[in-house]
Short mmCIF file of C-alpha atoms in Angstrom, two decimals:
data_model
loop_
_atom_site.label_atom_id
_atom_site.label_comp_id
_atom_site.label_asym_id
_atom_site.label_seq_id
_atom_site.Cartn_x
_atom_site.Cartn_y
_atom_site.Cartn_z
CA UNK A 193 73.15 75.10 52.31
CA UNK A 194 70.97 77.01 49.52
CA UNK A 195 67.76 76.02 51.93
CA UNK A 196 69.73 77.69 54.83
CA UNK A 197 70.51 80.70 53.17
CA UNK A 198 67.14 81.03 51.78
CA UNK A 199 65.54 80.97 55.14
CA UNK A 200 67.95 83.78 56.63
CA UNK A 201 67.23 85.82 53.89
CA UNK A 202 63.44 85.60 54.62
CA UNK A 203 64.18 86.19 58.34
CA UNK A 204 66.18 89.08 57.51
CA UNK A 205 63.74 90.68 55.02
CA UNK A 206 60.73 90.14 57.52
CA UNK A 207 62.82 91.70 60.31
CA UNK A 208 63.40 94.65 58.39
CA UNK A 209 60.31 95.32 57.11
CA UNK A 210 58.43 94.86 60.32
CA UNK A 211 60.79 97.23 62.23
CA UNK A 212 60.09 100.04 59.60
CA UNK A 213 56.28 99.80 60.43
CA UNK A 214 56.68 100.66 64.25
CA UNK A 215 56.38 103.99 65.32
CA UNK A 216 58.14 105.11 68.60
CA UNK A 217 57.34 107.95 70.68
CA UNK A 218 59.97 110.39 71.21
CA UNK A 219 60.48 110.66 75.07
CA UNK A 220 63.85 112.80 74.77
CA UNK A 221 62.03 116.03 76.06
CA UNK A 222 60.85 114.38 79.14
CA UNK A 223 64.04 112.34 79.86
CA UNK A 224 65.67 115.92 79.12
CA UNK A 225 63.46 117.47 81.88
CA UNK A 226 63.80 114.58 84.42
CA UNK A 227 67.65 114.68 84.19
CA UNK A 228 67.92 118.48 84.45
CA UNK A 229 65.96 119.06 87.39
CA UNK A 230 67.63 120.42 90.15
CA UNK A 231 66.56 118.15 93.03
CA UNK A 232 69.93 117.24 94.83
CA UNK A 233 69.71 113.86 93.58
CA UNK A 234 72.90 112.82 91.48
CA UNK A 235 72.61 112.47 87.94
CA UNK A 236 73.67 108.95 88.35
CA UNK A 237 70.64 108.00 90.42
CA UNK A 238 67.87 109.99 88.65
CA UNK A 239 66.60 107.08 86.64
CA UNK A 240 64.84 105.55 89.47
CA UNK A 241 64.91 102.38 91.28
CA UNK A 242 67.09 100.19 88.83
CA UNK A 243 69.63 103.04 88.76
CA UNK A 244 69.71 102.79 92.62
CA UNK A 245 70.35 99.09 92.44
CA UNK A 246 72.75 98.92 89.67
CA UNK A 247 74.75 101.50 91.89
CA UNK A 248 74.44 99.37 94.84
CA UNK A 249 75.41 96.36 93.38
CA UNK A 250 78.47 97.67 91.74
CA UNK A 251 79.71 99.39 94.71
CA UNK A 252 79.28 95.81 96.68
CA UNK A 253 81.11 94.23 94.08
CA UNK A 254 83.92 96.91 94.00
CA UNK A 255 84.60 96.51 97.72
CA UNK A 256 84.08 92.71 98.20
CA UNK A 257 86.09 92.25 94.64
#
């Protein structure tokens, strides 16, 4: 039990220490421009192909479900 606890503690410490070193680029302003653009596309489809696919699958499940 003690060895298991030690291993979990080491993994958690490693995960926390490596996560703090990563630097992520702030993409919020470019996403805001994309979603605020008035181009006639509904907001739930402005994310691209994956949004359209997810929308169609959801509608299909709702109709056939």
